């Protein structure tokens, strides 16, 4: 039976033990800092663009405009190799080596040697980069402004990122993608991540305030046309960017990538709904899953003390096939079903995460009233096989908003997952990712250029 301890002294001791364990784990297993030495956009001899940023630690990732992408595994000081698909290393299909640097600056180029074609060289596009900090209330948000070639003032886009904790300044490729196509790009580490101060959270109202601060900072840059500033939201940024656009006038357009049009609670529910559908379960299993999820929601969203009831409910269903099917799905229920953590430890962790007066996550925030109020043009891009976001539900809502006369456009890549990634395999847990859907990177660029009144492609 998964029962919950309640004596105050034991709880205090256990909290200290859990926190000590988390601290030790962080010190022993914290990831290596990303290797940003080779960040940038490169142009191959055949005129294709290659964008390079870190994946994690010393491992890099490359991306091409056609959607091809792969991990670059280090071999020596400036050599890398890449295998098939999104993360493969063997068999080696590509070798990349960066030119040695004569000083502390970035490399001038790279050598590109695919296994099935001739070697090419690529020159690094010398896109100016400005590193700074954005004041946001009492916080300082580390940022990077990547400028296009040519004479200012430039149109610009601010990247509004998802729920991850990695440094966006160090790891986001879109800054180079857009700048290489004539759009200045501001990327910042959100609060509590990378080089920014503050505490990490998923509070959309606070995070949108930070985006508003970024807009104000960007408008005062002499290189930027203040009348052509866009917001590009990715995943969770699809909640945040529209909120920021409502709070600050003059945003030129919104580019929303795989962002939900439902509250977190419904996005969370989609995670196990999708898993049940993929595994052939029907309405009876969904009703059972909803019953357990209702208890989880009462605890997480309304502060109800129903932990013992949750323990009993899990005891009742943990041997049922549907419970195994939802384990690991992108949902609270999926986490509970797949976790080996005792429930009392989860309770302590939840108490620690929700301490204080600041709301950690706006799980009940409904984006519909906000998006319904927007008058700026917006493009919403979805994957038809998204296991994290209910694309069909979101599209239906957006279609209703469009019928009211709002300038909403929708594009769907029917075979793509979250991130607009193509994959092989059946269930979401068995998927092997291949790369971006062809046309996805071009679509983003074309939208921002058209909304900026840029017609001809830059040299």
Tab-separated table of C-alpha atoms in Angstrom:
chain	number	residue	atom	x	y	z
A	1	UNK	CA	0.000	0.000	0.000
A	2	UNK	CA	1.286	3.488	-0.884
A	3	UNK	CA	0.389	5.384	2.313
A	4	UNK	CA	1.600	8.822	3.353
A	5	UNK	CA	3.516	9.645	6.531
A	6	UNK	CA	2.072	12.574	8.446
A	7	UNK	CA	4.052	13.185	11.636
A	8	UNK	CA	5.609	16.616	11.529
A	9	UNK	CA	9.040	15.577	12.786
A	10	UNK	CA	9.370	12.728	10.297
A	11	UNK	CA	8.246	14.959	7.467
A	12	UNK	CA	10.881	17.568	8.337
A	13	UNK	CA	13.634	14.967	8.495
A	14	UNK	CA	12.525	13.404	5.225
A	15	UNK	CA	12.405	16.781	3.490
A	16	UNK	CA	15.976	17.442	4.587
A	17	UNK	CA	17.048	14.000	3.387
A	18	UNK	CA	15.395	14.485	0.008
A	19	UNK	CA	16.904	17.940	-0.445
A	20	UNK	CA	20.331	16.660	0.587
A	21	UNK	CA	19.999	13.849	-1.918
A	22	UNK	CA	18.987	16.250	-4.675
A	23	UNK	CA	21.916	18.522	-3.872
A	24	UNK	CA	24.356	15.604	-3.943
A	25	UNK	CA	22.904	14.368	-7.222
A	26	UNK	CA	23.252	17.843	-8.726
A	27	UNK	CA	26.909	18.095	-7.695
A	28	UNK	CA	27.793	14.618	-8.932
A	29	UNK	CA	25.765	14.431	-12.136
A	30	UNK	CA	25.220	17.993	-13.292
A	31	UNK	CA	25.777	18.228	-17.042
A	32	UNK	CA	28.890	19.741	-18.551
A	33	UNK	CA	28.470	23.303	-19.823
A	34	UNK	CA	27.605	23.511	-23.530
A	35	UNK	CA	30.489	23.942	-25.949
A	36	UNK	CA	29.636	27.175	-27.785
A	37	UNK	CA	32.955	27.617	-29.626
A	38	UNK	CA	31.494	26.690	-33.004
A	39	UNK	CA	28.061	28.336	-32.739
A	40	UNK	CA	26.925	29.983	-35.927
A	41	UNK	CA	25.666	29.792	-39.489
A	42	UNK	CA	27.893	28.361	-42.231
A	43	UNK	CA	27.461	28.394	-46.001
A	44	UNK	CA	28.622	25.307	-47.922
A	45	UNK	CA	30.199	25.379	-51.376
A	46	UNK	CA	26.852	24.322	-52.865
A	47	UNK	CA	25.190	27.322	-51.128
A	48	UNK	CA	23.369	25.264	-48.481
A	49	UNK	CA	23.199	26.746	-44.987
A	50	UNK	CA	24.334	24.780	-41.928
A	51	UNK	CA	23.473	25.916	-38.402
A	52	UNK	CA	25.609	24.617	-35.508
A	53	UNK	CA	24.874	24.903	-31.780
A	54	UNK	CA	25.509	22.608	-28.784
A	55	UNK	CA	23.246	19.670	-28.059
A	56	UNK	CA	24.704	19.001	-24.621
A	57	UNK	CA	28.204	19.296	-23.207
A	58	UNK	CA	30.749	18.622	-25.953
A	59	UNK	CA	28.155	17.150	-28.313
A	60	UNK	CA	26.946	19.557	-31.010
A	61	UNK	CA	23.991	19.505	-33.385
A	62	UNK	CA	23.796	20.599	-37.009
A	63	UNK	CA	20.684	21.580	-38.949
A	64	UNK	CA	20.085	22.134	-42.664
A	65	UNK	CA	17.266	24.109	-44.239
A	66	UNK	CA	15.719	20.920	-45.683
A	67	UNK	CA	15.128	19.615	-42.146
A	68	UNK	CA	18.094	17.255	-41.974
A	69	UNK	CA	19.697	17.316	-38.557
A	70	UNK	CA	22.066	15.180	-36.566
A	71	UNK	CA	24.220	15.053	-33.461
A	72	UNK	CA	27.897	15.849	-33.892
A	73	UNK	CA	29.966	13.620	-31.625
A	74	UNK	CA	33.478	14.910	-30.783
A	75	UNK	CA	36.529	13.212	-32.228
A	76	UNK	CA	39.649	15.090	-31.237
A	77	UNK	CA	39.902	18.836	-30.667
A	78	UNK	CA	37.826	20.195	-33.567
A	79	UNK	CA	36.615	17.058	-35.347
A	80	UNK	CA	33.139	15.515	-35.166
A	81	UNK	CA	31.233	12.595	-36.597
A	82	UNK	CA	27.534	11.976	-37.073
A	83	UNK	CA	25.424	8.912	-37.769
A	84	UNK	CA	21.867	8.330	-38.964
A	85	UNK	CA	18.818	10.195	-37.716
A	86	UNK	CA	18.477	12.680	-34.914
A	87	UNK	CA	21.032	11.257	-32.484
A	88	UNK	CA	22.880	8.362	-34.144
A	89	UNK	CA	26.654	8.056	-34.128
A	90	UNK	CA	27.222	4.785	-35.967
A	91	UNK	CA	27.526	3.969	-38.753
A	92	UNK	CA	29.276	7.261	-39.402
A	93	UNK	CA	27.573	9.100	-42.263
A	94	UNK	CA	29.192	12.516	-41.892
A	95	UNK	CA	32.490	13.925	-40.672
A	96	UNK	CA	32.871	17.599	-39.814
A	97	UNK	CA	36.012	19.454	-38.818
A	98	UNK	CA	36.203	23.105	-37.915
A	99	UNK	CA	39.090	25.281	-39.051
A	100	UNK	CA	41.621	25.916	-36.310
A	101	UNK	CA	41.370	29.378	-34.838
A	102	UNK	CA	44.310	31.738	-34.758
A	103	UNK	CA	42.910	33.646	-31.768
A	104	UNK	CA	39.993	33.425	-29.359
A	105	UNK	CA	37.426	34.197	-32.037
A	106	UNK	CA	35.115	31.768	-33.827
A	107	UNK	CA	36.360	29.475	-36.608
A	108	UNK	CA	36.375	30.843	-40.140
A	109	UNK	CA	34.719	27.742	-41.533
A	110	UNK	CA	34.474	23.966	-41.578
A	111	UNK	CA	35.037	20.908	-43.729
A	112	UNK	CA	31.950	18.823	-44.516
A	113	UNK	CA	32.563	15.202	-45.564
A	114	UNK	CA	29.453	13.025	-46.077
A	115	UNK	CA	29.992	9.316	-46.658
A	116	UNK	CA	27.936	9.414	-49.854
A	117	UNK	CA	29.290	12.557	-51.503
A	118	UNK	CA	32.265	14.823	-52.100
A	119	UNK	CA	33.910	16.898	-49.419
A	120	UNK	CA	32.862	20.529	-49.239
A	121	UNK	CA	34.066	23.558	-47.383
A	122	UNK	CA	31.825	26.004	-45.613
A	123	UNK	CA	32.522	29.593	-44.647
A	124	UNK	CA	31.144	30.963	-41.418
A	125	UNK	CA	28.717	33.836	-41.998
A	126	UNK	CA	30.035	36.725	-39.955
A	127	UNK	CA	26.787	37.639	-38.193
A	128	UNK	CA	27.459	40.271	-35.496
A	129	UNK	CA	26.540	39.137	-31.971
A	130	UNK	CA	25.818	41.414	-29.016
A	131	UNK	CA	25.831	39.871	-25.532
A	132	UNK	CA	24.137	41.840	-22.772
A	133	UNK	CA	21.580	41.700	-19.945
A	134	UNK	CA	17.943	42.770	-19.941
A	135	UNK	CA	16.593	44.402	-16.738
A	136	UNK	CA	13.280	42.752	-15.864
A	137	UNK	CA	12.072	44.115	-12.545
A	138	UNK	CA	14.606	42.931	-9.998
A	139	UNK	CA	16.023	40.363	-12.420
A	140	UNK	CA	18.729	40.459	-15.054
A	141	UNK	CA	18.142	38.243	-18.079
A	142	UNK	CA	21.256	37.250	-19.993
A	143	UNK	CA	20.691	37.808	-23.696
A	144	UNK	CA	22.258	37.621	-27.141
A	145	UNK	CA	21.258	39.738	-30.133
A	146	UNK	CA	22.335	38.246	-33.473
A	147	UNK	CA	22.276	40.777	-36.290
A	148	UNK	CA	21.958	40.161	-40.028
A	149	UNK	CA	24.359	41.476	-42.606
A	150	UNK	CA	23.495	44.732	-44.312
A	151	UNK	CA	22.613	48.216	-43.201
A	152	UNK	CA	20.386	48.791	-40.153
A	153	UNK	CA	17.757	49.303	-38.946
A	154	UNK	CA	16.691	45.657	-39.162
A	155	UNK	CA	13.412	43.887	-38.465
A	156	UNK	CA	13.735	41.664	-35.416
A	157	UNK	CA	12.199	38.679	-33.665
A	158	UNK	CA	12.337	37.737	-29.995
A	159	UNK	CA	12.465	34.021	-29.222
A	160	UNK	CA	10.014	33.014	-26.483
A	161	UNK	CA	11.133	29.574	-25.455
A	162	UNK	CA	9.543	26.467	-24.040
A	163	UNK	CA	9.634	24.820	-20.629
A	164	UNK	CA	13.231	23.585	-20.716
A	165	UNK	CA	15.905	24.724	-18.288
A	166	UNK	CA	18.838	24.823	-20.731
A	167	UNK	CA	20.427	28.116	-21.699
A	168	UNK	CA	18.569	29.388	-24.762
A	169	UNK	CA	21.391	31.867	-25.417
A	170	UNK	CA	23.862	29.007	-25.805
A	171	UNK	CA	21.736	26.350	-27.502
A	172	UNK	CA	19.020	27.937	-29.698
A	173	UNK	CA	19.760	27.624	-33.410
A	174	UNK	CA	16.898	29.937	-34.489
A	175	UNK	CA	18.964	33.045	-33.744
A	176	UNK	CA	21.311	32.079	-36.590
A	177	UNK	CA	18.517	30.769	-38.825
A	178	UNK	CA	16.622	34.063	-38.812
A	179	UNK	CA	19.651	36.386	-38.792
A	180	UNK	CA	21.065	34.581	-41.828
A	181	UNK	CA	17.811	35.464	-43.603
A	182	UNK	CA	17.728	39.157	-42.734
A	183	UNK	CA	15.895	39.120	-39.373
A	184	UNK	CA	17.769	40.269	-36.262
A	185	UNK	CA	17.101	37.823	-33.433
A	186	UNK	CA	17.071	38.352	-29.675
A	187	UNK	CA	17.324	35.281	-27.482
A	188	UNK	CA	17.521	35.389	-23.701
A	189	UNK	CA	17.879	32.910	-20.862
A	190	UNK	CA	14.575	32.939	-19.039
A	191	UNK	CA	14.554	33.515	-15.305
A	192	UNK	CA	16.400	30.902	-13.288
A	193	UNK	CA	18.145	29.351	-16.322
A	194	UNK	CA	21.545	29.829	-17.931
A	195	UNK	CA	23.064	33.153	-16.977
A	196	UNK	CA	19.830	34.836	-15.835
A	197	UNK	CA	18.937	35.587	-12.232
A	198	UNK	CA	15.718	34.604	-10.494
A	199	UNK	CA	13.970	31.309	-9.857
A	200	UNK	CA	12.892	28.981	-12.644
A	201	UNK	CA	9.142	28.652	-12.961
A	202	UNK	CA	6.350	28.147	-15.465
A	203	UNK	CA	4.260	31.122	-14.406
A	204	UNK	CA	3.023	32.543	-17.703
A	205	UNK	CA	2.168	35.960	-16.289
A	206	UNK	CA	5.658	36.445	-14.858
A	207	UNK	CA	7.353	34.989	-17.933
A	208	UNK	CA	5.339	37.217	-20.258
A	209	UNK	CA	6.414	40.211	-18.169
A	210	UNK	CA	10.010	39.169	-18.887
A	211	UNK	CA	9.201	39.039	-22.606
A	212	UNK	CA	7.731	42.544	-22.398
A	213	UNK	CA	11.001	43.694	-20.800
A	214	UNK	CA	12.878	42.107	-23.702
A	215	UNK	CA	10.678	44.009	-26.176
A	216	UNK	CA	11.463	47.283	-24.420
A	217	UNK	CA	15.198	46.550	-24.436
A	218	UNK	CA	15.153	45.656	-28.130
A	219	UNK	CA	13.194	48.739	-29.174
A	220	UNK	CA	15.951	50.931	-27.783
A	221	UNK	CA	18.677	49.285	-29.864
A	222	UNK	CA	19.865	51.549	-32.711
A	223	UNK	CA	20.253	48.559	-35.041
A	224	UNK	CA	16.544	47.644	-34.783
A	225	UNK	CA	13.432	49.024	-36.457
A	226	UNK	CA	11.063	49.344	-33.467
A	227	UNK	CA	8.030	49.040	-35.754
A	228	UNK	CA	9.020	45.602	-37.072
A	229	UNK	CA	9.426	43.461	-33.956
A	230	UNK	CA	7.934	39.972	-33.903
A	231	UNK	CA	7.550	37.301	-31.205
A	232	UNK	CA	8.259	33.640	-31.937
A	233	UNK	CA	6.898	31.278	-29.287
A	234	UNK	CA	7.894	27.626	-29.098
A	235	UNK	CA	5.831	25.037	-27.183
A	236	UNK	CA	5.197	26.685	-23.790
A	237	UNK	CA	6.110	29.946	-25.494
A	238	UNK	CA	2.798	29.578	-27.325
A	239	UNK	CA	1.077	30.506	-24.066
A	240	UNK	CA	3.548	33.265	-23.188
A	241	UNK	CA	4.026	35.156	-26.476
A	242	UNK	CA	0.334	36.101	-26.958
A	243	UNK	CA	0.171	37.300	-23.344
A	244	UNK	CA	3.213	39.500	-23.943
A	245	UNK	CA	1.719	40.835	-27.194
A	246	UNK	CA	-1.413	41.878	-25.301
A	247	UNK	CA	0.679	43.661	-22.668
A	248	UNK	CA	2.859	45.675	-25.065
A	249	UNK	CA	1.494	47.456	-28.138
A	250	UNK	CA	3.157	47.465	-31.519
A	251	UNK	CA	4.184	43.811	-31.958
A	252	UNK	CA	4.249	43.205	-35.724
A	253	UNK	CA	3.304	39.512	-35.738
A	254	UNK	CA	3.338	36.252	-33.781
A	255	UNK	CA	4.943	33.027	-34.957
A	256	UNK	CA	3.690	30.192	-32.723
A	257	UNK	CA	5.290	26.777	-33.029
A	258	UNK	CA	3.438	23.727	-31.587
A	259	UNK	CA	1.859	25.887	-28.860
A	260	UNK	CA	-1.373	24.727	-27.161
A	261	UNK	CA	-4.673	26.586	-27.227
A	262	UNK	CA	-5.869	24.808	-24.081
A	263	UNK	CA	-4.928	25.097	-20.380
A	264	UNK	CA	-2.023	23.046	-19.032
A	265	UNK	CA	-4.556	20.725	-17.425
A	266	UNK	CA	-5.923	19.751	-20.845
A	267	UNK	CA	-2.470	19.588	-22.416
A	268	UNK	CA	-1.456	17.301	-19.564
A	269	UNK	CA	-4.541	15.118	-20.079
A	270	UNK	CA	-3.706	14.826	-23.789
A	271	UNK	CA	-0.436	13.118	-22.871
A	272	UNK	CA	-2.184	10.027	-21.522
A	273	UNK	CA	-5.130	10.284	-23.939
A	274	UNK	CA	-2.671	10.018	-26.802
A	275	UNK	CA	-0.848	7.074	-25.189
A	276	UNK	CA	-4.121	5.199	-24.697
A	277	UNK	CA	-5.171	5.831	-28.310
A	278	UNK	CA	-1.800	4.671	-29.616
A	279	UNK	CA	-2.107	1.439	-27.642
A	280	UNK	CA	-5.679	0.664	-28.729
A	281	UNK	CA	-7.533	1.447	-25.498
A	282	UNK	CA	-11.055	2.867	-25.590
A	283	UNK	CA	-13.377	5.037	-23.541
A	284	UNK	CA	-13.500	2.705	-20.518
A	285	UNK	CA	-9.746	2.955	-19.991
A	286	UNK	CA	-9.847	6.714	-20.539
A	287	UNK	CA	-12.563	7.035	-17.886
A	288	UNK	CA	-10.418	5.089	-15.408
A	289	UNK	CA	-7.400	7.268	-16.213
A	290	UNK	CA	-9.510	10.406	-15.824
A	291	UNK	CA	-10.670	9.207	-12.394
A	292	UNK	CA	-7.104	8.994	-11.103
A	293	UNK	CA	-6.120	12.193	-12.885
A	294	UNK	CA	-9.008	14.055	-11.204
A	295	UNK	CA	-7.438	13.304	-7.829
A	296	UNK	CA	-4.041	14.470	-9.070
A	297	UNK	CA	-5.626	17.684	-10.337
A	298	UNK	CA	-7.408	18.312	-7.053
A	299	UNK	CA	-4.048	18.105	-5.281
A	300	UNK	CA	-1.995	20.084	-7.799
A	301	UNK	CA	-4.532	22.728	-8.837
A	302	UNK	CA	-6.748	23.211	-5.806
A	303	UNK	CA	-4.499	22.314	-2.875
A	304	UNK	CA	-6.761	19.527	-1.633
A	305	UNK	CA	-5.254	16.972	0.755
A	306	UNK	CA	-6.216	13.826	-1.134
A	307	UNK	CA	-2.886	12.010	-1.027
A	308	UNK	CA	-4.258	8.961	0.798
A	309	UNK	CA	-7.089	8.735	-1.734
A	310	UNK	CA	-4.511	8.936	-4.523
A	311	UNK	CA	-2.506	6.109	-2.947
A	312	UNK	CA	-5.616	3.908	-2.767
A	313	UNK	CA	-6.573	4.720	-6.362
A	314	UNK	CA	-3.109	3.792	-7.629
A	315	UNK	CA	-3.225	0.525	-5.673
A	316	UNK	CA	-6.472	-0.314	-7.465
A	317	UNK	CA	-5.214	0.273	-11.000
A	318	UNK	CA	-1.457	-0.264	-11.029
A	319	UNK	CA	-1.785	-3.839	-12.354
A	320	UNK	CA	-4.180	-2.933	-15.148
A	321	UNK	CA	-2.849	-2.895	-18.729
A	322	UNK	CA	-3.970	0.669	-19.401
A	323	UNK	CA	-1.941	1.933	-16.428
A	324	UNK	CA	1.201	0.418	-17.913
A	325	UNK	CA	0.304	1.952	-21.300
A	326	UNK	CA	0.226	5.512	-19.918
A	327	UNK	CA	3.506	5.117	-17.985
A	328	UNK	CA	6.025	7.608	-19.275
A	329	UNK	CA	3.476	9.617	-21.256
A	330	UNK	CA	3.821	13.392	-21.212
A	331	UNK	CA	1.449	13.892	-18.279
A	332	UNK	CA	1.320	13.896	-14.496
A	333	UNK	CA	-0.433	10.547	-14.617
A	334	UNK	CA	2.267	9.221	-16.915
A	335	UNK	CA	4.905	10.327	-14.451
A	336	UNK	CA	3.117	8.657	-11.534
A	337	UNK	CA	2.548	5.457	-13.512
A	338	UNK	CA	6.164	5.242	-14.651
A	339	UNK	CA	7.918	6.435	-11.524
A	340	UNK	CA	9.487	4.150	-8.940
A	341	UNK	CA	9.523	7.017	-6.450
A	342	UNK	CA	7.455	6.263	-3.328
A	343	UNK	CA	4.407	8.485	-3.165
A	344	UNK	CA	5.466	9.994	0.136
A	345	UNK	CA	8.650	11.255	-1.524
A	346	UNK	CA	6.566	12.722	-4.351
A	347	UNK	CA	4.459	14.462	-1.729
A	348	UNK	CA	7.507	16.021	-0.120
A	349	UNK	CA	8.862	17.106	-3.488
A	350	UNK	CA	5.496	18.657	-4.382
A	351	UNK	CA	5.437	20.562	-1.083
A	352	UNK	CA	8.921	21.903	-1.793
A	353	UNK	CA	8.060	22.909	-5.370
A	354	UNK	CA	4.922	24.798	-4.300
A	355	UNK	CA	6.437	26.547	-1.280
A	356	UNK	CA	5.989	30.307	-0.937
A	357	UNK	CA	3.379	32.624	-2.383
A	358	UNK	CA	4.521	32.636	-6.021
A	359	UNK	CA	2.556	30.345	-8.336
A	360	UNK	CA	4.996	27.953	-9.999
A	361	UNK	CA	2.791	27.055	-12.986
A	362	UNK	CA	-0.460	28.516	-14.323
A	363	UNK	CA	-2.104	25.145	-14.900
A	364	UNK	CA	-5.605	26.645	-15.136
A	365	UNK	CA	-4.697	29.547	-17.444
A	366	UNK	CA	-6.985	29.560	-20.496
A	367	UNK	CA	-5.297	31.109	-23.586
A	368	UNK	CA	-8.543	31.525	-25.554
A	369	UNK	CA	-9.580	34.965	-24.196
A	370	UNK	CA	-6.058	36.299	-24.800
A	371	UNK	CA	-5.716	35.016	-28.359
A	372	UNK	CA	-9.300	36.096	-29.149
A	373	UNK	CA	-8.317	39.653	-28.258
A	374	UNK	CA	-5.214	39.773	-30.473
A	375	UNK	CA	-5.356	41.924	-33.573
A	376	UNK	CA	-1.804	41.244	-34.795
A	377	UNK	CA	-1.300	38.573	-37.494
A	378	UNK	CA	-0.310	35.164	-36.169
A	379	UNK	CA	0.868	31.913	-37.739
A	380	UNK	CA	0.340	28.710	-35.754
A	381	UNK	CA	2.359	25.630	-36.757
A	382	UNK	CA	1.366	22.155	-35.526
A	383	UNK	CA	2.455	18.560	-35.860
A	384	UNK	CA	-0.357	16.142	-36.631
A	385	UNK	CA	1.222	13.404	-34.480
A	386	UNK	CA	2.116	15.566	-31.487
A	387	UNK	CA	2.094	13.419	-28.343
A	388	UNK	CA	2.489	16.444	-26.039
A	389	UNK	CA	0.017	19.001	-27.413
A	390	UNK	CA	-3.576	18.314	-28.541
A	391	UNK	CA	-3.092	19.730	-32.028
A	392	UNK	CA	-6.586	18.911	-33.309
A	393	UNK	CA	-8.256	20.543	-30.288
A	394	UNK	CA	-6.040	23.628	-30.630
A	395	UNK	CA	-6.692	23.920	-34.372
A	396	UNK	CA	-10.460	23.712	-33.824
A	397	UNK	CA	-10.291	26.557	-31.307
A	398	UNK	CA	-8.132	28.682	-33.610
A	399	UNK	CA	-10.506	28.092	-36.510
A	400	UNK	CA	-13.351	29.436	-34.378
A	401	UNK	CA	-11.284	32.512	-33.517
A	402	UNK	CA	-10.420	33.029	-37.183
A	403	UNK	CA	-14.126	33.014	-38.055
A	404	UNK	CA	-14.545	36.073	-35.829
A	405	UNK	CA	-12.248	37.987	-38.170
A	406	UNK	CA	-8.944	37.689	-36.309
A	407	UNK	CA	-5.861	37.389	-38.603
A	408	UNK	CA	-4.994	33.803	-37.695
A	409	UNK	CA	-3.182	31.427	-40.071
A	410	UNK	CA	-2.612	27.706	-39.421
A	411	UNK	CA	-0.148	25.250	-40.952
A	412	UNK	CA	-0.062	21.541	-40.109
A	413	UNK	CA	2.673	19.006	-40.802
A	414	UNK	CA	0.492	15.882	-40.530
A	415	UNK	CA	3.229	13.310	-39.850
A	416	UNK	CA	5.246	15.396	-37.371
A	417	UNK	CA	5.678	15.096	-33.617
A	418	UNK	CA	6.225	17.900	-31.097
A	419	UNK	CA	8.974	20.125	-32.427
A	420	UNK	CA	7.753	19.345	-35.986
A	421	UNK	CA	10.025	16.300	-35.966
A	422	UNK	CA	9.559	13.299	-38.227
A	423	UNK	CA	9.989	9.846	-36.718
A	424	UNK	CA	9.927	6.110	-37.237
A	425	UNK	CA	8.172	3.668	-34.917
A	426	UNK	CA	4.666	3.153	-33.605
A	427	UNK	CA	4.084	4.266	-30.025
A	428	UNK	CA	5.479	7.524	-28.670
A	429	UNK	CA	7.893	5.592	-26.426
A	430	UNK	CA	9.279	3.642	-29.408
A	431	UNK	CA	9.834	6.580	-31.723
A	432	UNK	CA	13.180	7.201	-33.385
A	433	UNK	CA	13.442	10.789	-34.518
A	434	UNK	CA	14.819	11.556	-37.955
A	435	UNK	CA	14.826	15.331	-38.408
A	436	UNK	CA	12.497	18.235	-39.058
A	437	UNK	CA	9.653	17.986	-41.531
A	438	UNK	CA	10.806	19.368	-44.904
A	439	UNK	CA	9.622	22.927	-45.332
A	440	UNK	CA	9.341	23.703	-41.620
A	441	UNK	CA	12.409	25.944	-41.353
A	442	UNK	CA	11.539	27.668	-44.631
A	443	UNK	CA	7.988	28.319	-43.400
A	444	UNK	CA	9.235	30.159	-40.309
A	445	UNK	CA	11.634	32.280	-42.337
A	446	UNK	CA	9.051	33.094	-45.005
A	447	UNK	CA	6.499	34.200	-42.409
A	448	UNK	CA	8.856	36.585	-40.628
A	449	UNK	CA	10.205	38.006	-43.877
A	450	UNK	CA	6.746	38.574	-45.328
A	451	UNK	CA	5.496	40.188	-42.120
A	452	UNK	CA	8.586	42.420	-42.188
A	453	UNK	CA	7.948	43.518	-45.774
A	454	UNK	CA	11.134	41.800	-46.934
A	455	UNK	CA	10.536	40.364	-50.380
A	456	UNK	CA	13.859	39.417	-51.898
A	457	UNK	CA	16.063	36.936	-50.091
A	458	UNK	CA	19.249	38.431	-48.639
A	459	UNK	CA	22.561	37.830	-50.400
